[in-house]
Short mmCIF file of C-alpha atoms in Angstrom, two decimals:
data_model
loop_
_atom_site.label_atom_id
_atom_site.label_comp_id
_atom_site.label_asym_id
_atom_site.label_seq_id
_atom_site.Cartn_x
_atom_site.Cartn_y
_atom_site.Cartn_z
CA UNK D 1 -23.22 -52.74 51.24
CA UNK D 2 -25.24 -53.58 48.24
CA UNK D 3 -24.45 -53.82 44.26
CA UNK D 4 -27.64 -52.60 41.86
CA UNK D 5 -27.22 -53.59 38.59
CA UNK D 6 -29.58 -51.95 35.57
CA UNK D 7 -28.84 -53.24 31.71
CA UNK D 8 -29.28 -57.05 31.06
CA UNK D 9 -28.54 -57.26 27.15
CA UNK D 10 -25.90 -59.40 25.58
CA UNK D 11 -22.71 -57.53 27.33
CA UNK D 12 -24.89 -56.61 30.35
CA UNK D 13 -25.88 -59.90 31.02
CA UNK D 14 -22.41 -61.20 31.10
CA UNK D 15 -21.29 -58.58 33.84
CA UNK D 16 -23.66 -59.05 36.12
CA UNK D 17 -23.27 -62.32 36.53
CA UNK D 18 -19.17 -61.91 36.69
CA UNK D 19 -20.19 -59.41 39.34
CA UNK D 20 -22.54 -61.25 41.98
CA UNK D 21 -20.64 -64.31 41.69
CA UNK D 22 -18.09 -61.98 43.22
CA UNK D 23 -20.12 -60.28 45.58
CA UNK D 24 -18.66 -61.94 48.67
CA UNK D 25 -22.54 -62.54 49.67
CA UNK D 26 -23.70 -58.56 49.24
CA UNK D 27 -27.42 -58.58 48.39
CA UNK D 28 -27.34 -58.27 44.27
CA UNK D 29 -30.43 -56.01 43.51
CA UNK D 30 -31.31 -55.94 39.26
CA UNK D 31 -33.65 -54.46 36.79
CA UNK D 32 -34.35 -54.31 33.28
CA UNK D 33 -37.54 -54.13 31.17
CA UNK D 34 -37.68 -56.58 29.47
CA UNK D 35 -38.61 -58.97 32.55
CA UNK D 36 -37.32 -61.10 30.10
CA UNK D 37 -34.12 -61.25 30.97
CA UNK D 38 -34.66 -60.59 34.56
CA UNK D 39 -36.37 -64.16 34.69
CA UNK D 40 -33.19 -65.85 32.97
CA UNK D 41 -30.67 -64.21 35.33
CA UNK D 42 -33.08 -64.50 38.33
CA UNK D 43 -32.70 -68.41 37.38
CA UNK D 44 -29.48 -69.42 35.54
CA UNK D 45 -28.37 -72.01 37.76
CA UNK D 46 -24.65 -70.25 37.58
CA UNK D 47 -25.64 -67.38 39.80
CA UNK D 48 -23.31 -67.36 43.91
CA UNK D 49 -27.03 -68.78 45.60
CA UNK D 50 -24.95 -67.55 48.72
CA UNK D 51 -25.06 -63.87 47.57
CA UNK D 52 -29.19 -63.30 46.97
CA UNK D 53 -30.40 -61.88 43.44
CA UNK D 54 -33.87 -59.02 44.85
CA UNK D 55 -35.28 -57.63 41.51
CA UNK D 56 -36.26 -53.32 41.78
CA UNK D 57 -39.36 -51.87 40.85
CA UNK D 58 -37.46 -49.64 39.21
CA UNK D 59 -34.32 -47.63 38.99
CA UNK D 60 -35.22 -45.79 41.04
CA UNK D 61 -36.50 -48.51 43.94
CA UNK D 62 -32.59 -50.15 42.82
CA UNK D 63 -30.89 -47.17 43.85
CA UNK D 64 -31.78 -46.04 47.36
CA UNK D 65 -31.45 -50.40 48.23
CA UNK D 66 -27.79 -50.01 46.72
CA UNK D 67 -24.42 -48.23 47.83
CA UNK D 68 -22.67 -48.77 44.17
CA UNK D 69 -24.61 -49.01 41.10
CA UNK D 70 -23.89 -50.34 37.38
CA UNK D 71 -25.64 -49.73 34.33
CA UNK D 72 -24.58 -50.59 31.08
CA UNK D 73 -27.27 -49.40 28.57
CA UNK D 74 -27.81 -48.54 24.19
CA UNK D 75 -28.50 -45.40 23.89
CA UNK D 76 -27.27 -41.73 25.36
CA UNK D 77 -31.77 -41.58 25.54
CA UNK D 78 -31.91 -44.99 27.84
CA UNK D 79 -28.87 -43.80 30.63
CA UNK D 80 -31.44 -40.38 30.15
CA UNK D 81 -33.91 -42.40 31.18
CA UNK D 82 -33.06 -44.08 33.76
CA UNK D 83 -31.01 -41.34 35.91
CA UNK D 84 -32.85 -38.49 35.20
CA UNK D 85 -36.01 -39.89 33.84
CA UNK D 86 -39.22 -40.25 36.09
CA UNK D 87 -38.70 -42.70 38.57
CA UNK D 88 -35.12 -42.49 37.93
CA UNK D 89 -32.34 -43.41 39.78
CA UNK D 90 -31.63 -39.53 40.99
CA UNK D 91 -35.16 -39.77 42.78
CA UNK D 92 -34.27 -42.66 44.54
CA UNK D 93 -30.39 -42.48 45.41
CA UNK D 94 -28.50 -41.90 49.14
CA UNK D 95 -25.47 -39.54 49.70
CA UNK D 96 -21.98 -41.54 48.94
CA UNK D 97 -22.97 -44.06 46.39
CA UNK D 98 -21.66 -44.57 43.53
CA UNK D 99 -22.82 -44.75 40.01
CA UNK D 100 -20.48 -46.77 37.57
CA UNK D 101 -22.18 -45.81 34.25
CA UNK D 102 -20.88 -48.71 31.80
CA UNK D 103 -22.84 -47.78 28.29
CA UNK D 104 -21.25 -46.68 25.29
CA UNK D 105 -23.20 -43.06 24.50
CA UNK D 106 -22.13 -39.05 23.62
CA UNK D 107 -19.62 -37.42 25.69
CA UNK D 108 -21.67 -34.63 26.24
CA UNK D 109 -25.06 -36.29 27.85
CA UNK D 110 -22.29 -38.76 30.37
CA UNK D 111 -21.19 -35.75 31.96
CA UNK D 112 -24.59 -33.80 32.14
CA UNK D 113 -25.85 -37.04 34.10
CA UNK D 114 -22.24 -37.60 35.86
CA UNK D 115 -23.15 -33.76 37.73
CA UNK D 116 -26.85 -34.23 37.61
CA UNK D 117 -25.38 -37.64 40.01
CA UNK D 118 -23.13 -35.34 42.31
CA UNK D 119 -24.92 -32.22 42.39
CA UNK D 120 -27.63 -35.00 43.83
CA UNK D 121 -24.73 -35.78 46.68
CA UNK D 122 -24.17 -39.17 45.46
CA UNK D 123 -20.76 -39.91 42.37
CA UNK D 124 -20.33 -40.80 39.35
CA UNK D 125 -18.27 -42.74 36.69
CA UNK D 126 -18.21 -42.67 33.11
CA UNK D 127 -16.45 -46.66 32.06
CA UNK D 128 -17.43 -47.85 28.66
CA UNK D 129 -16.14 -51.22 27.14
CA UNK D 130 -13.98 -52.48 25.74
CA UNK D 131 -13.89 -56.49 25.16
CA UNK D 132 -16.86 -57.22 22.59
CA UNK D 133 -18.67 -60.46 24.57
CA UNK D 134 -16.48 -62.91 23.96
CA UNK D 135 -15.06 -60.32 26.44
CA UNK D 136 -17.76 -59.88 28.90
CA UNK D 137 -18.10 -64.16 29.44
CA UNK D 138 -14.72 -64.21 29.71
CA UNK D 139 -14.27 -60.82 31.80
CA UNK D 140 -11.49 -59.43 29.85
CA UNK D 141 -13.21 -56.68 29.25
CA UNK D 142 -11.07 -53.22 29.21
CA UNK D 143 -12.85 -50.51 30.97
CA UNK D 144 -12.28 -46.86 30.10
CA UNK D 145 -13.12 -45.17 33.48
CA UNK D 146 -14.03 -40.75 33.23
CA UNK D 147 -13.77 -39.46 37.32
CA UNK D 148 -14.03 -36.45 39.27
CA UNK D 149 -11.73 -37.32 42.06
CA UNK D 150 -9.03 -39.99 42.00
CA UNK D 151 -11.65 -41.66 44.96
CA UNK D 152 -13.49 -41.98 42.38
CA UNK D 153 -11.75 -43.96 40.25
CA UNK D 154 -9.93 -45.99 43.08
CA UNK D 155 -13.93 -46.80 44.03
CA UNK D 156 -14.95 -48.47 40.76
CA UNK D 157 -11.79 -50.17 40.24
CA UNK D 158 -12.80 -52.06 43.03
CA UNK D 159 -15.97 -53.53 41.83
CA UNK D 160 -15.25 -53.13 37.48
CA UNK D 161 -12.24 -54.99 38.57
CA UNK D 162 -14.44 -57.94 38.85
CA UNK D 163 -16.09 -58.44 35.64
CA UNK D 164 -12.90 -57.20 33.53
CA UNK D 165 -8.74 -56.95 33.72
CA UNK D 166 -8.03 -53.99 32.09
CA UNK D 167 -9.49 -50.81 34.31
CA UNK D 168 -7.93 -47.87 32.61
CA UNK D 169 -8.13 -44.29 34.27
CA UNK D 170 -8.12 -41.87 31.41
CA UNK D 171 -9.28 -37.97 33.01
CA UNK D 172 -11.74 -36.09 34.39
CA UNK D 173 -15.78 -37.11 33.22
CA UNK D 174 -16.17 -37.83 29.97
CA UNK D 175 -12.58 -39.44 29.27
CA UNK D 176 -13.37 -42.36 28.97
CA UNK D 177 -16.31 -41.85 27.47
CA UNK D 178 -13.70 -40.72 24.71
CA UNK D 179 -11.22 -42.70 24.87
CA UNK D 180 -14.08 -46.06 23.99
CA UNK D 181 -15.19 -43.37 20.27
CA UNK D 182 -11.40 -43.27 19.27
CA UNK D 183 -11.21 -47.00 19.92
CA UNK D 184 -14.71 -47.34 18.32
CA UNK D 185 -13.97 -45.29 14.98
CA UNK D 186 -10.30 -47.02 14.76
CA UNK D 187 -12.27 -50.69 15.56
CA UNK D 188 -14.35 -49.94 11.95
CA UNK D 189 -11.66 -48.64 10.19
CA UNK D 190 -9.70 -51.64 11.00
CA UNK D 191 -11.97 -54.10 10.49
CA UNK D 192 -13.55 -52.76 7.08
CA UNK D 193 -9.12 -52.68 5.98
CA UNK D 194 -9.24 -56.02 6.53
CA UNK D 195 -12.30 -57.16 4.80
CA UNK D 196 -11.19 -55.35 1.75
CA UNK D 197 -7.60 -57.09 2.09
CA UNK D 198 -8.87 -60.36 2.71
CA UNK D 199 -11.62 -59.74 -0.34
CA UNK D 200 -9.38 -58.91 -2.75
CA UNK D 201 -6.47 -62.31 -2.45
CA UNK D 202 -8.95 -63.87 -1.81
CA UNK D 203 -10.15 -63.03 -5.11
CA UNK D 204 -6.76 -63.18 -6.50
CA UNK D 205 -6.35 -66.83 -6.09
CA UNK D 206 -4.89 -66.44 -2.37
CA UNK D 207 -5.85 -69.19 0.66
CA UNK D 208 -7.71 -67.53 3.28
CA UNK D 209 -6.25 -68.80 6.16
CA UNK D 210 -2.64 -68.76 4.54
CA UNK D 211 -3.69 -65.19 3.90
CA UNK D 212 -4.96 -64.15 7.76
CA UNK D 213 -2.41 -65.64 9.02
CA UNK D 214 0.88 -63.97 7.31
CA UNK D 215 -1.26 -61.00 7.96
CA UNK D 216 -1.28 -62.26 11.86
CA UNK D 217 2.59 -62.26 12.04
CA UNK D 218 3.09 -58.94 9.70
CA UNK D 219 3.10 -55.85 10.14
CA UNK D 220 -0.84 -55.83 8.71
CA UNK D 221 -2.06 -57.67 12.29
CA UNK D 222 -4.85 -56.23 13.72
CA UNK D 223 -7.59 -57.81 16.49
CA UNK D 224 -9.92 -57.66 13.41
CA UNK D 225 -7.84 -60.33 11.94
CA UNK D 226 -6.42 -61.42 14.29
CA UNK D 227 -9.64 -62.29 16.60
CA UNK D 228 -11.89 -62.04 14.70
CA UNK D 229 -11.28 -62.25 10.96
CA UNK D 230 -14.53 -61.16 9.73
CA UNK D 231 -14.18 -63.79 6.83
CA UNK D 232 -16.18 -67.31 7.55
CA UNK D 233 -13.66 -69.91 9.49
CA UNK D 234 -11.05 -68.33 9.41
CA UNK D 235 -11.35 -67.52 13.52
CA UNK D 236 -13.48 -70.89 14.41
CA UNK D 237 -14.44 -68.54 17.74
CA UNK D 238 -14.82 -65.29 15.46
CA UNK D 239 -18.96 -64.16 14.36
CA UNK D 240 -18.29 -64.73 11.30
CA UNK D 241 -17.77 -68.75 11.81
CA UNK D 242 -21.50 -68.88 13.48
CA UNK D 243 -22.97 -66.40 10.76
CA UNK D 244 -21.54 -63.30 11.55
CA UNK D 245 -23.78 -64.09 14.89
CA UNK D 246 -23.42 -62.56 17.84
CA UNK D 247 -20.82 -59.92 18.39
CA UNK D 248 -21.02 -56.61 18.34
CA UNK D 249 -24.22 -55.32 16.20
CA UNK D 250 -23.52 -52.98 13.13
CA UNK D 251 -26.69 -50.79 14.25
CA UNK D 252 -24.28 -50.40 17.15
CA UNK D 253 -20.82 -49.48 15.19
CA UNK D 254 -23.48 -47.06 13.15
CA UNK D 255 -24.26 -45.16 16.50
CA UNK D 256 -21.38 -45.71 18.20
CA UNK D 257 -19.82 -43.48 14.79
CA UNK D 258 -22.67 -41.13 14.72
CA UNK D 259 -21.22 -40.50 18.06
CA UNK D 260 -17.63 -39.61 16.49
CA UNK D 261 -19.04 -37.48 13.48
CA UNK D 262 -19.89 -35.67 17.31
CA UNK D 263 -16.74 -35.57 18.78
CA UNK D 264 -15.47 -34.83 15.87
CA UNK D 265 -17.86 -31.31 15.22
CA UNK D 266 -17.71 -29.94 18.55
CA UNK D 267 -13.82 -31.26 18.01
CA UNK D 268 -13.44 -29.12 15.01
CA UNK D 269 -11.26 -32.60 13.30
CA UNK D 270 -10.93 -34.41 10.39
CA UNK D 271 -12.62 -37.01 9.88
CA UNK D 272 -11.97 -38.39 6.48
CA UNK D 273 -12.00 -42.34 6.94
CA UNK D 274 -14.09 -42.00 9.50
CA UNK D 275 -16.91 -40.47 7.73
CA UNK D 276 -16.91 -43.13 4.95
CA UNK D 277 -16.77 -46.16 7.41
CA UNK D 278 -19.76 -44.11 8.64
CA UNK D 279 -21.61 -44.40 6.11
CA UNK D 280 -20.90 -48.15 4.81
CA UNK D 281 -22.23 -48.87 8.15
CA UNK D 282 -25.04 -46.81 7.15
CA UNK D 283 -25.54 -48.80 4.20
CA UNK D 284 -25.00 -52.12 6.21
CA UNK D 285 -27.43 -51.07 8.73
CA UNK D 286 -30.34 -50.69 5.57
CA UNK D 287 -30.21 -54.15 4.39
CA UNK D 288 -32.47 -56.05 6.90
CA UNK D 289 -29.71 -59.05 6.89
CA UNK D 290 -27.28 -57.68 7.71
CA UNK D 291 -28.14 -54.38 10.33
CA UNK D 292 -28.27 -57.18 13.86
CA UNK D 293 -24.70 -58.90 12.28
CA UNK D 294 -21.81 -58.63 14.16
CA UNK D 295 -19.76 -55.16 12.05
CA UNK D 296 -16.85 -58.21 10.09
CA UNK D 297 -20.71 -58.66 8.14
CA UNK D 298 -19.22 -55.66 6.46
CA UNK D 299 -16.64 -58.84 4.83
CA UNK D 300 -20.55 -60.23 3.20
CA UNK D 301 -21.14 -56.92 2.48
CA UNK D 302 -18.17 -55.82 0.40
CA UNK D 303 -18.66 -58.91 -1.67
CA UNK D 304 -22.37 -58.94 -2.42
CA UNK D 305 -24.28 -56.07 -1.75
CA UNK D 306 -21.40 -53.53 -3.31
CA UNK D 307 -21.16 -56.35 -6.06
CA UNK D 308 -22.35 -53.88 -8.50
CA UNK D 309 -19.45 -51.42 -7.34
CA UNK D 310 -16.89 -54.35 -9.59
CA UNK D 311 -15.86 -56.10 -5.94
CA UNK D 312 -18.31 -59.28 -6.25
CA UNK D 313 -17.12 -62.69 -5.37
#
């Protein structure tokens, strides 16, 4: 048994490290278009020395050597290319190989890719992630899994548990993606709400730390306040305290809200606050100083860029 991992980005790098270190000395094969990421990974001093890391020349090459493949990629186009494109996974995959895609992508694309993998004689599940970079580093991620069979889920779970602490079976193929975009819809709205409430309280003279502590012990408590508070220096480990560096980039939140919008149209679901959140993150993503900052930078946007509408500090 060998494990393959494709996508050594901000999330994937840490996920792959945990998986490799707990791989029980199984061969571990990696691939990424970024050669720098491959070099950093193969030279990482924290890797399990007894499980030698091999580098594949393409997704198809990796697929020909791995019995379990995990992918963590930015967008739908990347997933389609890695799985179905020239030198893609389906062109090298063996019978019975399990593919676990942890990307957050369009539900219809995810389902289409999974079905093509299954048609090629392999197995596939969608398993998008919640928990951010902090969760990836600490191996405390939540995986939301969609699978065709319970057996596929159980097989994937044994792998995913090495990278996270919660592995939830959400339903059939695509159900994991559905759960993920619903979570991120709520996350975007709650972050904007937290930023707006913090800004109002601070402008009215409250200390930021005192206000946050009230939220965090009251009915307004949420992850956006007690873990990733958007006001700098309220939570020492929050991206806002580190100049909004790291974390979940604003442009990726905009991407996910686009997926939400597509799903809402397909299902004829009302999207009131979601549409407003998407518009706000579109404005933020058009700001070159904020586009690659953590999405909690909405607080900075609210107190500066949006100042012309009366909310400038």
